[in-house]
XYZ file of C-alpha atoms in Angstrom:
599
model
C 174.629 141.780 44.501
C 175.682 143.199 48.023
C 174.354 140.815 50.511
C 173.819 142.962 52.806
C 171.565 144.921 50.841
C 169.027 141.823 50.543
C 165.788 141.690 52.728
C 164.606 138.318 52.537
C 161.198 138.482 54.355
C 157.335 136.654 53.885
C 153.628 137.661 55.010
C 152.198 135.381 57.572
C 149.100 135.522 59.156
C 145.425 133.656 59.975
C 143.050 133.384 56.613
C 141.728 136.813 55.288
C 143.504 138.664 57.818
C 144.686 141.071 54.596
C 147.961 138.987 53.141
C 147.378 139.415 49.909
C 145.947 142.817 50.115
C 149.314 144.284 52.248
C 151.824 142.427 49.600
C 149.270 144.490 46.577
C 150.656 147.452 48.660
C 154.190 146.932 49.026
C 154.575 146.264 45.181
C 152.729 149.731 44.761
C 154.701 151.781 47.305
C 158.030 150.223 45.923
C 156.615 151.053 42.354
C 157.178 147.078 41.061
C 154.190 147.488 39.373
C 152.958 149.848 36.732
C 149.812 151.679 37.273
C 148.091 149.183 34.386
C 149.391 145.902 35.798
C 147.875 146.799 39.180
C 144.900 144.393 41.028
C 143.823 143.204 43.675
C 145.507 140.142 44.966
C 148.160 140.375 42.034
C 150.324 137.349 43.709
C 147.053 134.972 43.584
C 147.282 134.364 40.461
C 145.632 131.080 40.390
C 141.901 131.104 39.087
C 141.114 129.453 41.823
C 142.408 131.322 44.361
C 140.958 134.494 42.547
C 137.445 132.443 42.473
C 137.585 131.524 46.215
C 139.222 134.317 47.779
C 142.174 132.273 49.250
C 145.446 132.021 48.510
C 146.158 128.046 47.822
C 150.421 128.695 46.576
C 153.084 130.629 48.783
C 153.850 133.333 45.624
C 157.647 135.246 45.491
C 158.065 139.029 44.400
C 161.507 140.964 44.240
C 160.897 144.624 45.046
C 163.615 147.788 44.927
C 163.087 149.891 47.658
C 164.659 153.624 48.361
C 165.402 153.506 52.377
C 165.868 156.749 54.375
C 169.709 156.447 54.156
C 169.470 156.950 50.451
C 170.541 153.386 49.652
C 168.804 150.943 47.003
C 167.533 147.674 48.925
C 166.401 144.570 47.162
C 163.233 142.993 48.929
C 162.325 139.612 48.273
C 158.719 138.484 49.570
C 157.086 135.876 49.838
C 153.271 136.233 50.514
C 151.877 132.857 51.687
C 148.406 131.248 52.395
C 146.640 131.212 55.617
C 144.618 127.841 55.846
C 145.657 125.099 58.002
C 145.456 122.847 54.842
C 148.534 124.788 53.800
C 150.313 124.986 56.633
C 153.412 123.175 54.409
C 153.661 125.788 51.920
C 153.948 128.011 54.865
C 156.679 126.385 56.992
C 158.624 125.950 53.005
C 158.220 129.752 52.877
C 159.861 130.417 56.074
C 163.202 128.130 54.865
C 163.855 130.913 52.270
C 163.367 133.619 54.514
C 165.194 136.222 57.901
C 162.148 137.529 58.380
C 158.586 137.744 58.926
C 155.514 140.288 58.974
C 153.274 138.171 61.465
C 149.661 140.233 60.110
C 146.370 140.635 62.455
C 143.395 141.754 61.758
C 142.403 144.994 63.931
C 138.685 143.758 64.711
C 139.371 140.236 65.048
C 142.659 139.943 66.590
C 144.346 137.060 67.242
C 143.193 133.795 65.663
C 144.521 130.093 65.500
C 146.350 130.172 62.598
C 147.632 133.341 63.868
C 149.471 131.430 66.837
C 150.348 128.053 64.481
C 152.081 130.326 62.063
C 153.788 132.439 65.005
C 155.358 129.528 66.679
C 156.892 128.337 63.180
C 158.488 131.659 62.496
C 159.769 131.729 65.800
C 161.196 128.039 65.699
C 162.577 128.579 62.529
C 164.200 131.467 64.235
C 163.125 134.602 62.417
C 162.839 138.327 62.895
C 159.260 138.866 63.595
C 157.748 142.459 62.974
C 154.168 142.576 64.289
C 151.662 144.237 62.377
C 147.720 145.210 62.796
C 146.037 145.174 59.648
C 142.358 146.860 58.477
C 142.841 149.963 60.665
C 140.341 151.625 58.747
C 137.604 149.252 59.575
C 134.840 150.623 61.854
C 135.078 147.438 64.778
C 138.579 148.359 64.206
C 140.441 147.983 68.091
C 144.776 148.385 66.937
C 145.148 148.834 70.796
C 143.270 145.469 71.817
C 144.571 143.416 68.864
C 148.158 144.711 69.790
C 148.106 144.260 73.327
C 146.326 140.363 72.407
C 149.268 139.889 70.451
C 152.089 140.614 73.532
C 149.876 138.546 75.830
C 149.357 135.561 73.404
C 152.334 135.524 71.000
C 154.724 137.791 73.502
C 155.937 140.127 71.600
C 156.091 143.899 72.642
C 152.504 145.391 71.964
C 155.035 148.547 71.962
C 156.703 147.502 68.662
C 153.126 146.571 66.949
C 152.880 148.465 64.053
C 148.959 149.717 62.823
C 148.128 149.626 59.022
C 146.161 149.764 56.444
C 146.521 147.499 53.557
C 143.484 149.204 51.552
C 144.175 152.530 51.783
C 147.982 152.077 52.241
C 148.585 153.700 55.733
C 151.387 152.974 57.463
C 152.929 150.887 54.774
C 155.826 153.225 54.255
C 157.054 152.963 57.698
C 156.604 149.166 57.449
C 159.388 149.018 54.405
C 161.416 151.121 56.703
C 161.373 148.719 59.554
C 161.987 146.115 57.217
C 165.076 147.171 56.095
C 165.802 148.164 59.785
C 164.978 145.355 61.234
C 165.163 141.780 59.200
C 168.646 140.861 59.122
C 170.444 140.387 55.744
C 171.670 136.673 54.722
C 174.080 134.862 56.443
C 175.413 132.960 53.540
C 178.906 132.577 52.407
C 179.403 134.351 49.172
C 182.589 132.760 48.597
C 181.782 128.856 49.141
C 181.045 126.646 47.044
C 177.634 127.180 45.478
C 174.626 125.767 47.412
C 170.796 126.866 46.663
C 167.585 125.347 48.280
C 164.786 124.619 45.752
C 161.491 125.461 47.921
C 159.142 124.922 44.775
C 159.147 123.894 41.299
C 156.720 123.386 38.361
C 156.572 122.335 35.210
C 156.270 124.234 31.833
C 155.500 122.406 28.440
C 157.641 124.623 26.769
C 160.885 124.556 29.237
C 160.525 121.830 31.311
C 160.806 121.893 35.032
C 161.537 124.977 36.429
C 162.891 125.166 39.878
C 162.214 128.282 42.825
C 165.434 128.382 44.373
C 167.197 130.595 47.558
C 170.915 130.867 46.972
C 172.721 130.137 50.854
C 175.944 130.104 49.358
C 178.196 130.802 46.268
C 176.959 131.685 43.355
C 174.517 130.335 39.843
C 175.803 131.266 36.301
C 174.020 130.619 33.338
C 175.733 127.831 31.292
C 177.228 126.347 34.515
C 176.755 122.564 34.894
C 175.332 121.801 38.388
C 174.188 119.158 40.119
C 170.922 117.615 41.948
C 172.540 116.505 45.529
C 169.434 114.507 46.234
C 169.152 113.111 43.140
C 172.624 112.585 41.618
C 171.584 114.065 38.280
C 174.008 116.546 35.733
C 172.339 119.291 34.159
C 173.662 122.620 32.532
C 171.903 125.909 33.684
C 169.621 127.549 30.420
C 167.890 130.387 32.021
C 168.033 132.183 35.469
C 165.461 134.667 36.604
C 164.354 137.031 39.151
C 160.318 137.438 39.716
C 160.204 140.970 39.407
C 157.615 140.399 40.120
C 157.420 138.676 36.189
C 160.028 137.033 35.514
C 162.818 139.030 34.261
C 166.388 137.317 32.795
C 169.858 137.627 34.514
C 173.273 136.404 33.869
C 173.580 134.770 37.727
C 172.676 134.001 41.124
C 174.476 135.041 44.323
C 174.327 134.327 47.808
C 170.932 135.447 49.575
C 168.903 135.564 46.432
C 165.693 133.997 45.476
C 165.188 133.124 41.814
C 164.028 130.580 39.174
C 166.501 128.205 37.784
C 166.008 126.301 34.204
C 167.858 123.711 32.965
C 165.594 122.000 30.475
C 164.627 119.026 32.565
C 162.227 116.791 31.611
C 162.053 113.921 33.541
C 160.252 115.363 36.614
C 161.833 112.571 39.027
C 164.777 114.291 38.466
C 163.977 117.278 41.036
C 162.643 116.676 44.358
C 161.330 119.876 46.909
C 164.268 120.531 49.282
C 166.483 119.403 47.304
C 170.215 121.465 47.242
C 171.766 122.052 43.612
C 175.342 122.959 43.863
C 177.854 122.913 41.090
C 178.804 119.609 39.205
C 182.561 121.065 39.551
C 184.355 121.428 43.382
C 180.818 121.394 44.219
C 179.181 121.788 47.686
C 179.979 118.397 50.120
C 176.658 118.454 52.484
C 173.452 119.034 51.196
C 171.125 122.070 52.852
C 169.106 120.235 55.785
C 165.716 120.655 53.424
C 162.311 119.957 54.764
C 161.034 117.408 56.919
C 158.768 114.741 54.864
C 154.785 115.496 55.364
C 152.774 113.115 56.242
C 148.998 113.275 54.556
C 146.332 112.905 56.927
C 143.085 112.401 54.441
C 143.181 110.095 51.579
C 140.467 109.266 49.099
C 140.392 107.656 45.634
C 141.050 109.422 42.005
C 139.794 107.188 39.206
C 139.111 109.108 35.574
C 135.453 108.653 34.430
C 136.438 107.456 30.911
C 138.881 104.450 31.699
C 141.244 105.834 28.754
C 141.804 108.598 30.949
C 143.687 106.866 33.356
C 147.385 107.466 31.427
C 146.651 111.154 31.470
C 145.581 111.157 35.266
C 148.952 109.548 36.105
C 151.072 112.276 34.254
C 149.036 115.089 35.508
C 149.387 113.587 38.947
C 153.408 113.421 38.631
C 153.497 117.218 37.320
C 150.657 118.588 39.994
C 152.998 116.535 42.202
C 156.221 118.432 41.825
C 154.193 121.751 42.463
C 152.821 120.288 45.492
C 154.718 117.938 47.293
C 152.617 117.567 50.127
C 150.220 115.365 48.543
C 150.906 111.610 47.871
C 149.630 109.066 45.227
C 149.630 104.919 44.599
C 148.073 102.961 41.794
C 144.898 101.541 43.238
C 141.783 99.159 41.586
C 138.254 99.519 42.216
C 135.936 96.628 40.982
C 133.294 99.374 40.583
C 135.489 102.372 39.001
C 138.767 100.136 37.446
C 142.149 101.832 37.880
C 142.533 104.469 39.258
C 144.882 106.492 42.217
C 144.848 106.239 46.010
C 146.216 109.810 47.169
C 146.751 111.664 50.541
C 146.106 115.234 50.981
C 146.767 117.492 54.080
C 143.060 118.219 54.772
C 139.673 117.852 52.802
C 140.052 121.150 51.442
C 143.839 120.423 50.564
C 142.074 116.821 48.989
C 139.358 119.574 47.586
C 141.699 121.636 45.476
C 143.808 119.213 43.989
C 140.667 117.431 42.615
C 139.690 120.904 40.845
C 143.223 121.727 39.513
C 143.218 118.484 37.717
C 139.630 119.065 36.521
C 140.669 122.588 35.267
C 144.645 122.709 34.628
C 144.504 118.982 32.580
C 141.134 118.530 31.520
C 140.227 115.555 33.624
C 136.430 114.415 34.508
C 137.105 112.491 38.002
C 135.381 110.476 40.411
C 136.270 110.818 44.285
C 135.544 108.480 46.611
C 134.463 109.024 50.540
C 137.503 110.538 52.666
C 139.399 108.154 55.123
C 142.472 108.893 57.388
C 145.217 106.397 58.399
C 144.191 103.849 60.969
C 146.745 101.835 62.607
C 146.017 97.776 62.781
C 147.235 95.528 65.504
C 147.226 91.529 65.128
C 146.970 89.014 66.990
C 149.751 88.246 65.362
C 152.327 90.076 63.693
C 153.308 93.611 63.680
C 151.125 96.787 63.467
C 150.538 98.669 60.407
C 148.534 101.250 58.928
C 146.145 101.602 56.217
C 144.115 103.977 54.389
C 141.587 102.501 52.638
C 138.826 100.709 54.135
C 139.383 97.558 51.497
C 142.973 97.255 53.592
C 141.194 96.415 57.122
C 141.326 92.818 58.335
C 139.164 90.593 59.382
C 138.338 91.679 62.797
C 138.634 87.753 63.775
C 142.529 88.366 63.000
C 142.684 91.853 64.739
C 143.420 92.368 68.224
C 142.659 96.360 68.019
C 142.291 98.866 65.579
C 143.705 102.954 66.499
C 142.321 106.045 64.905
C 144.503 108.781 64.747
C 143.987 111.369 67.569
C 144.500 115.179 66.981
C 144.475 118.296 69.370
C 142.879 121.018 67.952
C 143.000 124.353 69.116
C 140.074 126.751 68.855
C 139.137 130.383 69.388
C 135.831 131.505 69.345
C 134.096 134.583 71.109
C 132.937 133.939 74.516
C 128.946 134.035 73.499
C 129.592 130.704 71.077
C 131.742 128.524 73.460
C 128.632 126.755 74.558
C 127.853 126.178 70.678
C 131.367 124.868 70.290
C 131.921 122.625 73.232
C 128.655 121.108 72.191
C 129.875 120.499 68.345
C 132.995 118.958 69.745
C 131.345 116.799 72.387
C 129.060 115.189 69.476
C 132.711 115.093 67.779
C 133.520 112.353 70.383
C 135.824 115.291 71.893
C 137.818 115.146 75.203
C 138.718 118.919 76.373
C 142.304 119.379 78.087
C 142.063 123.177 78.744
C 139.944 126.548 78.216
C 141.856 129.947 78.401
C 140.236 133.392 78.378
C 142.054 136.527 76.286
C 139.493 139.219 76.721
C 136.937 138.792 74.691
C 137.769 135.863 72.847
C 138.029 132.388 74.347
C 140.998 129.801 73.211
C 140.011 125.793 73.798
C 141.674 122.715 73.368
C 140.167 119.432 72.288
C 141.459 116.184 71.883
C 139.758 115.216 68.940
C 139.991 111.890 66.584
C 140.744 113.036 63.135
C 138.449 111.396 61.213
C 135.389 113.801 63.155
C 137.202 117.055 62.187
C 138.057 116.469 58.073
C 135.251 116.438 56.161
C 133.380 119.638 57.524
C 134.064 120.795 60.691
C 136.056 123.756 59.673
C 132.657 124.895 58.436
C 130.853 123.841 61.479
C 132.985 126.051 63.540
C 132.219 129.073 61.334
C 128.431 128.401 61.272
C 128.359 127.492 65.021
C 130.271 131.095 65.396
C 128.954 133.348 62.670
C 132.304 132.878 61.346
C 133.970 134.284 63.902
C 135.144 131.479 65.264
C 138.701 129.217 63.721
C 140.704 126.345 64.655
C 144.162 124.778 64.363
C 145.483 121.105 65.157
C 148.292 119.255 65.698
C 148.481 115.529 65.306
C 149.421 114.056 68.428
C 149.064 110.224 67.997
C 146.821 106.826 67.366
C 144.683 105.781 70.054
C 142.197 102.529 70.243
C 138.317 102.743 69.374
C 135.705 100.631 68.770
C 135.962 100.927 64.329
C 134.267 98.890 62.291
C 134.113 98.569 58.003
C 131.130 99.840 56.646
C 129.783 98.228 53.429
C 127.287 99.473 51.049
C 125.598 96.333 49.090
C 123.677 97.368 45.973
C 121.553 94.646 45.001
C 123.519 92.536 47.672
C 126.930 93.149 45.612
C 129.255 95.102 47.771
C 130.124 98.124 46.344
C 134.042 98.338 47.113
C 134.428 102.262 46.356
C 131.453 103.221 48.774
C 132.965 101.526 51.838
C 134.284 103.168 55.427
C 135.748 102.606 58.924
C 133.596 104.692 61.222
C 132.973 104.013 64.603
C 130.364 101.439 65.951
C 128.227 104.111 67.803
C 127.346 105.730 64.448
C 127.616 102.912 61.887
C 123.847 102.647 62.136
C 122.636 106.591 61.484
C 125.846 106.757 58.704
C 124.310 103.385 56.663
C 120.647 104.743 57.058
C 122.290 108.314 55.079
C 124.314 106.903 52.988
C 121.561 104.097 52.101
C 118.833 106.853 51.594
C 121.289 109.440 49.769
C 122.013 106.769 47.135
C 118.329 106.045 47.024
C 118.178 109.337 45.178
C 121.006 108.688 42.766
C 120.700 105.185 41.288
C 118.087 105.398 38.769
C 114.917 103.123 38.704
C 115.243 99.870 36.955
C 112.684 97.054 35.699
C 113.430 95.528 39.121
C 113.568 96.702 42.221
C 117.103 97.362 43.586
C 118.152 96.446 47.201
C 120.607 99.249 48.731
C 121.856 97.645 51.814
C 124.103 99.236 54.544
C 126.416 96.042 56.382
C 128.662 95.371 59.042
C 130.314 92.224 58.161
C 126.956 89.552 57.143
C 124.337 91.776 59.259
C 122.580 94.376 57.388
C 121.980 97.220 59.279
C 120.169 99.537 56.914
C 117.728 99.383 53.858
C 116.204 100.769 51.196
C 114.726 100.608 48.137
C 114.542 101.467 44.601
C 111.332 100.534 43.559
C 110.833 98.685 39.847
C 109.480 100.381 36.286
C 106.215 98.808 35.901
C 105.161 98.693 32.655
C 101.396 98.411 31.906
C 100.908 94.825 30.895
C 97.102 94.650 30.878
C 96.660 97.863 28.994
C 95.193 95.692 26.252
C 93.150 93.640 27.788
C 89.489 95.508 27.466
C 87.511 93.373 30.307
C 87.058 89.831 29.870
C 88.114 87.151 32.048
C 90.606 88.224 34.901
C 92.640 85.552 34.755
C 93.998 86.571 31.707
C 95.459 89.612 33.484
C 96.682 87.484 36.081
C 98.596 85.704 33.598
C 100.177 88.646 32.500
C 100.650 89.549 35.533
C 102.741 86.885 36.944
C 104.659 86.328 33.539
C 106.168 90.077 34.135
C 106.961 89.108 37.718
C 108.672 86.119 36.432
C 110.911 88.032 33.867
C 111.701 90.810 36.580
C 112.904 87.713 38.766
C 114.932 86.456 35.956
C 115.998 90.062 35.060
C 117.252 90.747 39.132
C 119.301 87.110 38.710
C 121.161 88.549 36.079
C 121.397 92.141 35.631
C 123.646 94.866 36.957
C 122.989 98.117 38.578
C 124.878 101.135 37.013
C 125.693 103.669 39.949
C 126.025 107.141 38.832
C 128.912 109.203 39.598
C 126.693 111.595 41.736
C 126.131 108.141 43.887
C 130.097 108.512 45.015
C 129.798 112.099 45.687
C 126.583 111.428 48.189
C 129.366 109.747 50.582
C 131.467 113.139 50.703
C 128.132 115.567 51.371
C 126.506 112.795 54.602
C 126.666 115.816 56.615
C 124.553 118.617 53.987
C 121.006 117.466 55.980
């Protein structure tokens, strides 16, 4: 394949700004798709993502495209998602790519994911083409949104183009200035072979099968390359273009994207950004890859059935190699057994990986309450982090302990600011700066991260009537007064219920928690003690009150100190009963720690 007739290009923009819905009508307009095979949001092809409206996976599709000069162009896309949970699979995306359509939505304009997805295009130093999406809406303002765009982003509100991804205007033109204006790829066709794997997955049938952009030389099938990361030998079985289903060919060249199969099982053997070159007068230096993501939300995974636990692990390892921006560790719970400590990007990042388990390997899983990564400083020793709240010291050994601090950047329209500076203040917020871009208002907050995870995403929409969105950046630890949280059921600390939360709202988070498990542990013959603690002083309670079984019932008058007897004889055995029995916390119980914030 002629380099230079490759377009190498992907879709970025803020969530449901029309993504999905423009890449539908590029695969029309190109005809990649036959009148039966189209629907809407063809590249989500997740059930989730068709369930939820979102896409969750950055999704490839090679398109053949007629220009004006007559000549056949080969288009390879990549449409990718728009949360800031995903913000990984995005800046992968942009690896394999010249180009990018940055897409805004014509009554909404620009947003914050809008700018966070900008500034990686434009660091990873792509062509940009601007484009104003939902024309055909009624608030619809292409002039606004464009000239918002050159005053934000700065790019000419001149060389904006206006579309519409539902009825397909101005699409044409758009292939057109694709092919005019992303540049074709700068690879060597004639060095030695070199192709960056930018996702992978694993098939029962085939093994691990590797999304790879060819930078230089060229793939054969048959060939025996090598894993430059890894060391490993393996001989190619299968190449293939997404077409956009997979479709067969005999080889690989220099600025293509394709699929590469060499019937490897052993999923350690293939790492994301990883380069494979050829196990013969092979490539030297490996492709720079991606820079290692750090998670900033972790929470426990432990299988309800404890037999479960060997098929959690290896549906970890393969969900894993799809996603590489979650991480996992064996961890033990004296109130769930074994089970997995992992970190996810966000809570909705934390969110979907729990239900692709739960769906794609047929897993029933407890989570436990969200934590980020604190930093610990002795009195003596070095720092060092943790992420569970098991891991923090005794505060007798600890000189300080740091929360990580992020700045997040919000826009909101200029009626809600007071709603949102309000939300953040309560957030323990510190603003730096408040700009004004017409009629939309863009604030910055210093923020600590362990406010913003579990729902403030959905804060911000509620506080805005949805209009409003956010973006953040982590930016640092800084010391505040944390302390560990304990939950004591029946005065037995329950390990899996713990947090670190600050010491201004220990109290009102133990009186939730304390009354939300209230309504999950079931009555007993006794009555069960739910205790919220900060070290030995309790500083919330409540209680299950006991069964009471109708001891007298068969007493039909007569002396009263025969009921009496009774009486105390049943409080004795419930005293007895207390000494030595245990409280079985449901499953809900766990999940009442992730929803303290429903009320």
């Amino acid at each position: 394949m002629d380099p230079s007739r490759i377009r190498n290009f992907c879709i970025i923009a803020h969530i449901d700004h029309g993504k999905s819905t423009l890449a539908d009508r590029l695969l029309e307009e190109t005809r990649t798709l036959t009148e039966r095979e189209r629907k809407a949001q063809f590249l989500d092809k997740m059930e989730l993502e068709q369930e939820r409206g979102i896409t969750i996976k950055a999704q490839t599709a090679r398109m053949v495209h007629r220009a004006a000069d007559g000549e056949d162009y080969v288009l390879n896309l990549i449409d990718t998602p728009g949360h800031v949970d995903f913000a990984y699979e995005v800046s992968r995306a942009l690896q394999a790519c010249e180009g990018a359509l940055l897409v805004v939505d014509a009554a909404q304009g620009i947003e914050a994911q809008t700018l966070a997805n900008a500034y990686l295009a434009i660091e990873a130093d792509l062509e940009i083409i601007p484009v104003v999406n939902k024309i055909d809406l009624p608030a619809a303002d292409p002039d606004a949104a464009a000239e918002e765009i050159e005053e934000v982003v700065g790019l000419d509100a001149a060389s904006v183009l206006a579309v519409s991804a539902k009825d397909g205007t101005g699409v044409a033109e758009l292939l057109e200035r694709i092919v005019r204006e992303v540049p074709p790829p700068r690879g060597d066709g004639e060095a030695a072979a070199r192709a960056l794997v930018f996702d992978a997955w694993f098939d029962s049938y085939v093994g691990v099968a590797a999304l790879v952009r060819v930078i230089d030389g060229r793939l054969e099938r048959g060939q025996r390359v090598k894993m430059m990361a890894q060391g490993t030998e393996h001989d190619i079985q299968e190449l293939s273009v997404i077409a956009p289903h997979p479709r067969p060919v005999p080889a690989l060249s220099a600025g293509e994207v394709g699929v590469v199969i060499c019937g490897i099982k052993t999923l350690d053997d293939v790492k994301i950004g990883d380069t494979i070159t050829t196990a013969k007068r092979g490539a030297e230096a490996p492709l720079p890859g991606f820079r290692e993501v750090k998670p900033m939300v972790f929470s426990g995974l432990y299988p309800v059935e404890a037999d479960e636990y060997p098929a959690l692990k290896a549906a970890l390892e393969k969900l894993r190699l799809n996603d590489s921006s979650f991480q996992y560790e064996p961890e033990t719970s004296a109130a769930l057994g074994f089970g997995f400590r992992c970190g996810f990007l966000g809570f909705l990042h934390g969110e979907i990986i729990q239900e692709r388990l739960e769906r794609e390997y047929a897993l029933s899983l407890v989570t436990t309450a969200p934590t980020v990564r604190y930093r610990v400083v002795p009195k003596k020793g070095e720092a060092f982090e943790i992420e569970s709240p098991s891991a923090l010291p005794d505060p007798m050994d600890t000189e300080r302990v740091e929360e990580p601090i992020i700045l997040a950047t919000i826009h909101v329209p200029q009626e809600h600011v007071g709603a949102v500076m309000a939300l953040c203040q309560d957030r323990r917020g510190n603003q730096k700066d408040m700009a004004v871009h017409g009629s939309r208002v863009q604030l910055r907050y210093e923020l600590p991260l362990a406010e913003v995870v579990a729902d403030f995403h959905d804060r911000i929409k509620s506080a805005t009537r949805g209009y409003g969105s956010y973006d953040y950046d982590f930016t640092g630890y800084r010391a505040a007064s944390l302390v560990k949280l304990d939950i004591l059921v029946n005065g037995d600390p329950v390990d899996a219920l713990s947090l670190i939360v600050h010491r201004d709202k220990a109290q009102t988070r133990g009186s939730e928690l304390a009354r939300k498990l209230k309504e999950f542990i079931p009555r007993q013959m006794y009555e069960v003690a739910i205790q919220a603690a900060i070290g030995s002083k309790v500083i919330a309670r409540t209680t299950v009150k006991a069964l009471r079984k109708n001891v007298t019932a068969k007493c039909y008058g007569g002396d009263i100190t025969r009921k009496r007897k009774l009486l105390e004889k049943q409080k004795e055995g419930k005293r007895r009963m207390k000494r030595v029995g245990s409280v079985e916390i449901p499953q809900e119980a766990f999940l009442a720690a992730l929803r303290l914030e429903d009320d």
